[in-house]
Structure formats: structure tokens, C-alpha cells
CSV table of C-alpha atoms in Angstrom, one decimal:
chain,number,residue,atom,x,y,z
N,1,UNK,CA,-26.3,194.8,135.8
N,2,UNK,CA,-27.7,197.3,137.7
N,3,UNK,CA,-31.3,196.7,140.3
N,4,UNK,CA,-34.0,198.7,139.4
N,5,UNK,CA,-37.7,198.7,141.7
N,6,UNK,CA,-38.9,196.9,138.4
N,7,UNK,CA,-37.2,193.8,139.3
N,8,UNK,CA,-37.6,193.9,143.8
N,9,UNK,CA,-41.9,193.8,141.6
N,10,UNK,CA,-41.4,191.1,140.2
N,11,UNK,CA,-39.7,188.4,142.4
N,12,UNK,CA,-42.3,190.1,145.0
N,13,UNK,CA,-44.8,188.6,142.3
N,14,UNK,CA,-43.6,185.8,142.0
N,15,UNK,CA,-43.1,184.8,145.5
N,16,UNK,CA,-46.3,186.2,146.2
N,17,UNK,CA,-48.2,183.9,143.2
N,18,UNK,CA,-45.9,181.4,143.6
N,19,UNK,CA,-46.1,181.2,139.7
N,20,UNK,CA,-43.7,183.2,137.1
N,21,UNK,CA,-47.0,181.9,134.5
N,22,UNK,CA,-48.8,184.0,137.4
N,23,UNK,CA,-47.4,186.6,138.2
N,24,UNK,CA,-46.8,186.8,134.3
N,25,UNK,CA,-50.0,187.8,133.8
N,26,UNK,CA,-49.8,190.0,137.0
N,27,UNK,CA,-47.2,192.4,135.7
N,28,UNK,CA,-48.5,192.0,132.6
N,29,UNK,CA,-45.4,190.3,131.0
N,30,UNK,CA,-44.5,187.7,129.3
N,31,UNK,CA,-43.8,184.5,131.2
N,32,UNK,CA,-40.5,184.2,128.6
N,33,UNK,CA,-40.3,187.7,129.4
N,34,UNK,CA,-40.3,187.4,133.8
N,35,UNK,CA,-38.4,183.8,133.2
N,36,UNK,CA,-35.9,186.1,131.8
N,37,UNK,CA,-36.1,188.7,133.6
N,38,UNK,CA,-34.9,186.8,136.6
N,39,UNK,CA,-32.1,184.8,135.2
N,40,UNK,CA,-30.8,188.3,135.3
N,41,UNK,CA,-30.9,189.4,138.7
N,42,UNK,CA,-30.0,185.8,140.0
N,43,UNK,CA,-27.2,186.5,137.2
N,44,UNK,CA,-26.0,189.3,138.7
N,45,UNK,CA,-26.6,188.4,142.1
N,46,UNK,CA,-24.9,185.1,141.9
N,47,UNK,CA,-27.0,182.8,143.2
N,48,UNK,CA,-30.6,181.5,142.1
N,49,UNK,CA,-33.4,183.2,144.6
N,50,UNK,CA,-36.4,180.8,143.7
N,51,UNK,CA,-36.4,177.2,142.8
N,52,UNK,CA,-38.1,176.0,140.0
N,53,UNK,CA,-40.2,172.8,141.0
N,54,UNK,CA,-43.0,170.7,139.4
N,55,UNK,CA,-46.0,172.7,140.9
N,56,UNK,CA,-44.4,176.5,141.1
N,57,UNK,CA,-41.4,178.3,141.7
N,58,UNK,CA,-40.8,178.8,145.8
N,59,UNK,CA,-37.6,181.1,147.0
N,60,UNK,CA,-34.3,180.1,148.2
N,61,UNK,CA,-33.1,180.8,151.8
N,62,UNK,CA,-31.3,183.7,149.7
N,63,UNK,CA,-34.6,183.9,148.2
N,64,UNK,CA,-36.4,185.2,151.3
N,65,UNK,CA,-33.3,187.4,152.1
N,66,UNK,CA,-33.3,189.5,149.6
N,67,UNK,CA,-37.7,190.0,149.8
N,68,UNK,CA,-37.2,191.0,153.1
N,69,UNK,CA,-35.7,193.8,152.4
N,70,UNK,CA,-37.1,193.9,148.3
N,71,UNK,CA,-40.2,194.8,149.5
N,72,UNK,CA,-40.6,197.0,151.9
N,73,UNK,CA,-38.5,199.1,149.7
N,74,UNK,CA,-41.4,198.1,146.6
N,75,UNK,CA,-44.0,199.5,149.4
N,76,UNK,CA,-41.9,202.9,149.7
N,77,UNK,CA,-42.6,203.2,145.6
N,78,UNK,CA,-46.0,202.3,145.5
N,79,UNK,CA,-46.9,205.1,148.3
N,80,UNK,CA,-45.1,207.6,146.9
N,81,UNK,CA,-47.1,206.5,143.6
N,82,UNK,CA,-50.4,206.9,144.9
N,83,UNK,CA,-49.0,210.1,147.2
N,84,UNK,CA,-48.0,211.8,143.6
N,85,UNK,CA,-51.3,211.1,141.7
N,86,UNK,CA,-53.9,211.7,145.1
N,87,UNK,CA,-52.4,215.0,145.1
N,88,UNK,CA,-52.9,215.7,141.3
N,89,UNK,CA,-56.0,214.1,141.4
N,90,UNK,CA,-56.9,216.3,144.1
N,91,UNK,CA,-56.1,219.0,141.5
N,92,UNK,CA,-57.6,217.9,139.2
N,93,UNK,CA,-60.7,217.4,140.2
N,94,UNK,CA,-63.3,214.4,141.5
N,95,UNK,CA,-62.0,211.1,140.9
N,96,UNK,CA,-63.4,207.3,141.0
N,97,UNK,CA,-60.7,204.6,140.8
N,98,UNK,CA,-62.6,200.9,139.9
N,99,UNK,CA,-61.5,197.6,140.0
N,100,UNK,CA,-63.5,194.1,138.8
N,101,UNK,CA,-62.9,190.0,138.0
N,102,UNK,CA,-65.3,190.6,134.4
N,103,UNK,CA,-68.7,190.6,135.3
N,104,UNK,CA,-71.4,190.9,132.9
N,105,UNK,CA,-72.7,193.5,135.0
N,106,UNK,CA,-69.8,196.6,134.7
N,107,UNK,CA,-71.4,198.1,131.4
N,108,UNK,CA,-74.6,198.9,133.9
N,109,UNK,CA,-72.4,199.1,136.9
N,110,UNK,CA,-70.7,201.8,134.9
N,111,UNK,CA,-73.0,203.8,133.1
N,112,UNK,CA,-74.7,204.2,136.2
N,113,UNK,CA,-72.3,205.9,138.2
N,114,UNK,CA,-71.8,208.1,135.8
N,115,UNK,CA,-75.3,208.9,135.4
N,116,UNK,CA,-74.9,209.6,139.3
N,117,UNK,CA,-71.2,211.8,139.3
N,118,UNK,CA,-71.1,214.4,136.6
N,119,UNK,CA,-67.5,215.5,136.5
N,120,UNK,CA,-66.2,212.4,137.7
N,121,UNK,CA,-62.8,210.9,136.7
N,122,UNK,CA,-64.1,207.1,137.0
N,123,UNK,CA,-61.0,204.5,136.1
N,124,UNK,CA,-61.7,200.9,135.6
N,125,UNK,CA,-58.9,197.9,136.4
N,126,UNK,CA,-60.7,194.6,135.1
N,127,UNK,CA,-57.6,191.6,136.5
N,128,UNK,CA,-58.4,187.1,136.7
N,129,UNK,CA,-57.2,188.0,139.8
N,130,UNK,CA,-58.9,189.1,142.9
N,131,UNK,CA,-56.1,189.1,145.7
N,132,UNK,CA,-54.8,191.4,142.9
N,133,UNK,CA,-57.7,193.6,142.6
N,134,UNK,CA,-57.4,193.5,147.0
N,135,UNK,CA,-54.1,194.0,147.2
N,136,UNK,CA,-54.5,197.2,144.5
N,137,UNK,CA,-57.8,198.2,146.8
N,138,UNK,CA,-54.8,198.1,149.8
N,139,UNK,CA,-51.9,199.8,148.4
N,140,UNK,CA,-54.6,203.4,147.9
N,141,UNK,CA,-54.3,202.2,143.9
N,142,UNK,CA,-57.9,201.0,143.2
N,143,UNK,CA,-61.3,203.2,145.5
N,144,UNK,CA,-62.9,200.0,145.1
N,145,UNK,CA,-63.2,196.5,144.2
N,146,UNK,CA,-66.1,194.1,142.2
N,147,UNK,CA,-64.9,190.1,142.8
N,148,UNK,CA,-65.7,187.1,143.3
N,149,UNK,CA,-64.6,184.4,145.6
N,150,UNK,CA,-64.7,180.9,144.7
N,151,UNK,CA,-67.1,178.3,147.0
N,152,UNK,CA,-64.3,176.4,149.1
N,153,UNK,CA,-61.4,179.4,148.4
N,154,UNK,CA,-61.2,182.1,151.2
N,155,UNK,CA,-59.4,185.7,149.0
N,156,UNK,CA,-56.3,186.1,150.5
N,157,UNK,CA,-58.2,189.8,152.0
N,158,UNK,CA,-55.7,192.2,153.4
N,159,UNK,CA,-56.6,194.0,157.1
N,160,UNK,CA,-59.2,196.0,157.4
N,161,UNK,CA,-60.3,196.5,154.1
N,162,UNK,CA,-64.3,197.4,154.0
N,163,UNK,CA,-66.3,194.9,152.5
N,164,UNK,CA,-70.2,194.9,151.0
N,165,UNK,CA,-72.3,191.6,149.9
N,166,UNK,CA,-74.2,191.7,147.5
N,167,UNK,CA,-74.7,188.4,146.8
N,168,UNK,CA,-73.9,185.3,149.5
N,169,UNK,CA,-73.8,182.6,146.7
N,170,UNK,CA,-74.3,183.2,143.5
N,171,UNK,CA,-75.0,179.5,141.7
N,172,UNK,CA,-71.7,178.9,138.9
N,173,UNK,CA,-74.0,177.8,135.7
N,174,UNK,CA,-72.2,175.8,133.0
N,175,UNK,CA,-71.9,177.2,129.1
N,176,UNK,CA,-71.8,174.3,126.2
N,177,UNK,CA,-72.4,173.9,122.4
N,178,UNK,CA,-76.0,174.6,121.3
N,179,UNK,CA,-76.2,171.0,119.7
N,180,UNK,CA,-74.5,169.3,123.0
N,181,UNK,CA,-77.7,166.4,123.6
N,182,UNK,CA,-77.5,168.0,127.4
N,183,UNK,CA,-79.2,171.0,126.6
N,184,UNK,CA,-81.8,169.5,125.8
N,185,UNK,CA,-82.7,169.4,129.4
N,186,UNK,CA,-83.6,173.0,131.2
N,187,UNK,CA,-81.2,171.9,134.2
N,188,UNK,CA,-78.4,169.8,132.9
N,189,UNK,CA,-77.1,166.7,135.5
N,190,UNK,CA,-73.3,166.6,136.1
N,191,UNK,CA,-73.3,163.5,135.3
N,192,UNK,CA,-74.1,164.3,132.2
N,193,UNK,CA,-70.7,166.4,131.1
N,194,UNK,CA,-68.6,163.2,132.2
N,195,UNK,CA,-67.1,162.7,129.4
N,196,UNK,CA,-66.6,165.9,127.9
N,197,UNK,CA,-63.9,168.2,128.4
N,198,UNK,CA,-63.4,171.3,131.4
N,199,UNK,CA,-61.6,174.7,130.5
N,200,UNK,CA,-61.1,176.6,133.7
N,201,UNK,CA,-58.7,179.5,133.0
N,202,UNK,CA,-56.4,178.8,136.5
N,203,UNK,CA,-55.7,182.4,136.3
N,204,UNK,CA,-59.0,183.0,138.0
N,205,UNK,CA,-57.7,182.9,141.7
N,206,UNK,CA,-59.7,179.2,143.3
N,207,UNK,CA,-61.1,178.6,140.0
N,208,UNK,CA,-59.7,175.2,139.2
N,209,UNK,CA,-59.5,174.8,142.4
N,210,UNK,CA,-63.7,175.2,142.7
N,211,UNK,CA,-64.1,173.2,139.8
N,212,UNK,CA,-61.7,170.5,140.7
N,213,UNK,CA,-63.3,169.2,144.2
N,214,UNK,CA,-67.2,169.7,143.0
N,215,UNK,CA,-65.5,167.2,140.0
N,216,UNK,CA,-63.8,165.3,142.9
N,217,UNK,CA,-67.2,165.3,144.8
N,218,UNK,CA,-69.0,163.5,142.7
N,219,UNK,CA,-66.6,160.7,141.8
N,220,UNK,CA,-65.6,162.1,138.1
N,221,UNK,CA,-62.1,162.7,136.7
N,222,UNK,CA,-63.3,164.6,133.4
N,223,UNK,CA,-59.7,165.5,131.0
N,224,UNK,CA,-59.8,169.2,132.0
N,225,UNK,CA,-58.0,172.1,128.8
N,226,UNK,CA,-56.6,175.2,130.6
N,227,UNK,CA,-57.5,177.8,129.0
N,228,UNK,CA,-58.3,181.7,129.1
N,229,UNK,CA,-62.4,181.8,128.8
N,230,UNK,CA,-62.2,183.8,125.3
N,231,UNK,CA,-60.8,180.9,123.8
N,232,UNK,CA,-62.6,179.1,125.7
N,233,UNK,CA,-65.9,180.1,123.7
N,234,UNK,CA,-64.5,178.8,120.7
N,235,UNK,CA,-64.0,175.7,121.9
N,236,UNK,CA,-67.3,175.6,123.7
N,237,UNK,CA,-69.3,176.9,120.1
N,238,UNK,CA,-67.1,174.0,117.9
N,239,UNK,CA,-68.6,171.0,121.2
N,240,UNK,CA,-65.2,170.3,121.9
N,241,UNK,CA,-65.3,171.4,125.9
N,242,UNK,CA,-67.4,172.9,128.4
N,243,UNK,CA,-66.9,175.6,131.3
N,244,UNK,CA,-68.6,176.4,134.3
N,245,UNK,CA,-69.6,180.7,133.6
N,246,UNK,CA,-71.0,182.9,135.5
N,247,UNK,CA,-75.4,183.3,135.9
N,248,UNK,CA,-76.2,186.6,133.8
N,249,UNK,CA,-73.8,185.3,130.8
N,250,UNK,CA,-75.5,186.7,127.6
N,251,UNK,CA,-77.0,184.4,125.1
N,252,UNK,CA,-75.4,183.6,122.0
N,253,UNK,CA,-76.9,181.4,118.9
N,254,UNK,CA,-73.9,178.8,119.3
N,255,UNK,CA,-74.0,178.4,123.3
N,256,UNK,CA,-76.3,177.0,125.7
N,257,UNK,CA,-76.4,178.0,129.9
N,258,UNK,CA,-77.8,175.7,131.6
N,259,UNK,CA,-77.7,175.5,135.9
N,260,UNK,CA,-76.4,172.6,137.3
N,261,UNK,CA,-79.1,170.1,139.3
N,262,UNK,CA,-78.2,170.7,143.2
N,263,UNK,CA,-76.2,174.2,141.8
N,264,UNK,CA,-72.6,171.9,142.9
N,265,UNK,CA,-71.1,175.5,142.3
N,266,UNK,CA,-70.9,178.5,143.7
N,267,UNK,CA,-69.4,182.0,144.7
N,268,UNK,CA,-70.1,184.9,146.7
N,269,UNK,CA,-69.9,189.1,145.0
N,270,UNK,CA,-68.0,191.4,147.5
N,271,UNK,CA,-68.1,195.1,146.8
N,272,UNK,CA,-63.9,195.8,148.6
N,273,UNK,CA,-63.3,199.3,150.0
N,274,UNK,CA,-60.3,201.4,150.7
N,275,UNK,CA,-60.1,201.4,154.6
N,276,UNK,CA,-61.6,204.0,155.8
N,277,UNK,CA,-64.4,204.9,152.3
N,278,UNK,CA,-67.1,203.3,153.9
N,279,UNK,CA,-69.2,206.1,153.3
N,280,UNK,CA,-70.7,208.0,151.3
N,281,UNK,CA,-69.9,208.1,147.8
N,282,UNK,CA,-69.3,204.2,148.1
N,283,UNK,CA,-72.5,203.6,149.6
N,284,UNK,CA,-73.9,204.5,146.5
N,285,UNK,CA,-71.4,203.3,144.5
N,286,UNK,CA,-71.9,200.3,146.1
N,287,UNK,CA,-76.7,200.5,145.3
N,288,UNK,CA,-75.9,201.3,141.5
N,289,UNK,CA,-74.5,197.1,141.7
N,290,UNK,CA,-76.7,196.2,143.2
N,291,UNK,CA,-79.4,197.5,140.8
N,292,UNK,CA,-76.9,196.8,137.7
N,293,UNK,CA,-76.4,193.2,139.1
N,294,UNK,CA,-80.1,192.3,139.6
N,295,UNK,CA,-80.7,194.5,136.1
N,296,UNK,CA,-78.6,191.6,134.5
N,297,UNK,CA,-79.8,189.0,136.8
N,298,UNK,CA,-83.3,189.4,134.6
N,299,UNK,CA,-81.8,190.0,131.7
N,300,UNK,CA,-80.3,186.6,131.5
N,301,UNK,CA,-83.3,183.6,130.3
N,302,UNK,CA,-81.4,180.8,132.7
N,303,UNK,CA,-80.9,182.9,134.5
N,304,UNK,CA,-83.8,184.2,135.7
N,305,UNK,CA,-86.2,181.3,135.5
N,306,UNK,CA,-83.5,179.4,138.5
N,307,UNK,CA,-83.4,183.3,140.0
N,308,UNK,CA,-88.3,182.2,139.5
N,309,UNK,CA,-87.6,178.8,140.8
N,310,UNK,CA,-85.5,179.3,143.9
N,311,UNK,CA,-88.3,182.5,145.0
N,312,UNK,CA,-85.6,185.1,144.9
N,313,UNK,CA,-85.6,188.4,146.5
N,314,UNK,CA,-84.2,189.9,143.3
N,315,UNK,CA,-87.4,189.4,141.1
N,316,UNK,CA,-88.8,192.3,143.6
N,317,UNK,CA,-86.8,194.0,144.5
N,318,UNK,CA,-86.7,197.7,143.8
N,319,UNK,CA,-84.4,199.5,140.6
N,320,UNK,CA,-82.5,202.0,141.6
């Protein structure tokens, strides 16, 4: 088997994430497929490139040597593609490539951007990994990325990216079945959820580490389920789990969204842009994001009540 750029890209992804599962999510392939591909690469080279450990994958000495040669090749190929696409875009008109982690703010933000920038080709790339989005901005594959940083779990920010802070601390609420006993109160005590199964998506950067830190600090050790939040929603609705959620989460008849007493879980909301790309129209891009966030925040009943209790300036900020 001859090594191709896609094989080198897979090796870099495994090394960067330290996990076959996370690397597969980043590359958009199944984990069994990536495992098979790695085995073929190793068979072709005649030795293991990664040692499989309980905590993930670690490059072997040969793996580190291969990676030192692979990374520049992958970067050069990425640069070639970006430059070619940029040249094509200049010929085809203006464009704005937006990246984001999942957020209720996206619909309102994109609507405002299309109104502000008529004739601009606006694309959207959503990823569970904020770090992956930041790497795409640094590589020129995205123009801006709206991401969240879990408290206590700093992001791996490439050098020279420009950043604007949308919100220095957004409290994370908890979602539970509508008939959960704790849902009767407007604010939930963490201890009242000690016997519940907590569900968290471990592929979201910092999500599990942030929740574990809070649970340990509270002296709690509840059972934890790992899975995506689409699956979590169906389990939460029937009372099989609870999960942290964004305070802007929309209402559902079968689910309750409540703040936690003392707001132990929090994230920073950040907008990153390419080096040198923080002037207009990026100032307008940020302004539209700010207005869309305020709209989503005030639409969510539980969050609006939280903002009132905390006398948040979001209640009085002018709409964009």
C-alpha cells in the first residue's frame, strides 16, 4: 500500500486528539474504519506507530518520527487547497466561512449576516470540537469561529488568532424530564440530582472534565453516560438521565430547563477570526452575533428569569 495524504492526515488527527474515537469524529469517518486504516498503514511500514493504552493512543518513537515528516506535508497540502479555493472565491465574489460549536444563536446570527452582507456566499461548518474549529481558522479554512470554552479547561488556541469575548461567563443549566421532582423548583440544587444518571458528550472539548470537576467538588459520584446530546434528549425526556445544557436551550413539552444553585458550571463564549481579519466586516460580524445572542437569551424563559435575578446588562443592551 502506498501512503497518501489522507493517510498522513489520519495519523496527525490521531496524534492531535490522542484517541481513535475523537480522531474519527474529527475526520468524519467511523472509528472501525479509522482503526482498520491505521492497521493498514502500520502493516505497510512494518511497525506500530501508536501504542494503544487505556487512556488513548500515544505515538511510538517510530510514530513520532513519521509524524515529524507528515505534519509539514499535510500543512502544505492544506495550504495549497486553501489558496486554490481563495483564488476561486475572489473570481466568484465575496464569501464568509463561519464555524461554530452547536448553539441556539446560529439561526439568528446567520439571518442577520445574510441581511447585512447581501451577495456574500455565507457558509456554515458546525463541529463538536472548538479546538478543531480554531485549527481550521488558523489554516485559512474558516474566516471566523464562534466557540465556547469550558471553565477550567482552556482551549488550545493557535498563535496569532484574533479573539473577541462575547460573554465572559455563561452559566450552564441542567435539562431533566418535565416530571422530575427537582423540576418543581425554579432553581435546582446539585445534590437533588445526585442519584440521577448524568449524560455528557466526551467529544466536546472540556465538557466531561468540566462536569467531573464540579461533581467532585460537590462530593458527588453519580453514574455517568457518555453519548451525543441528540441521544441524551430522548433519554432525558423519559427520565433516564439529566444533562448540562446551554441556558438558551428552547422549551420542550417533555423536558424542563433549570439553573443550578450557585451556577457551578460555566463557559466563555468567544469569537475567533483569522490573523489580520478583525477589522470590518468582522466588527459587524461580531455585532450581529451579539444581537443574535441577546435575542436567543431573552426568548428562553428560564434564562431570562436568571438574567433578571442577576441584573444582567443583556436586559438593557440595544438591539443591533
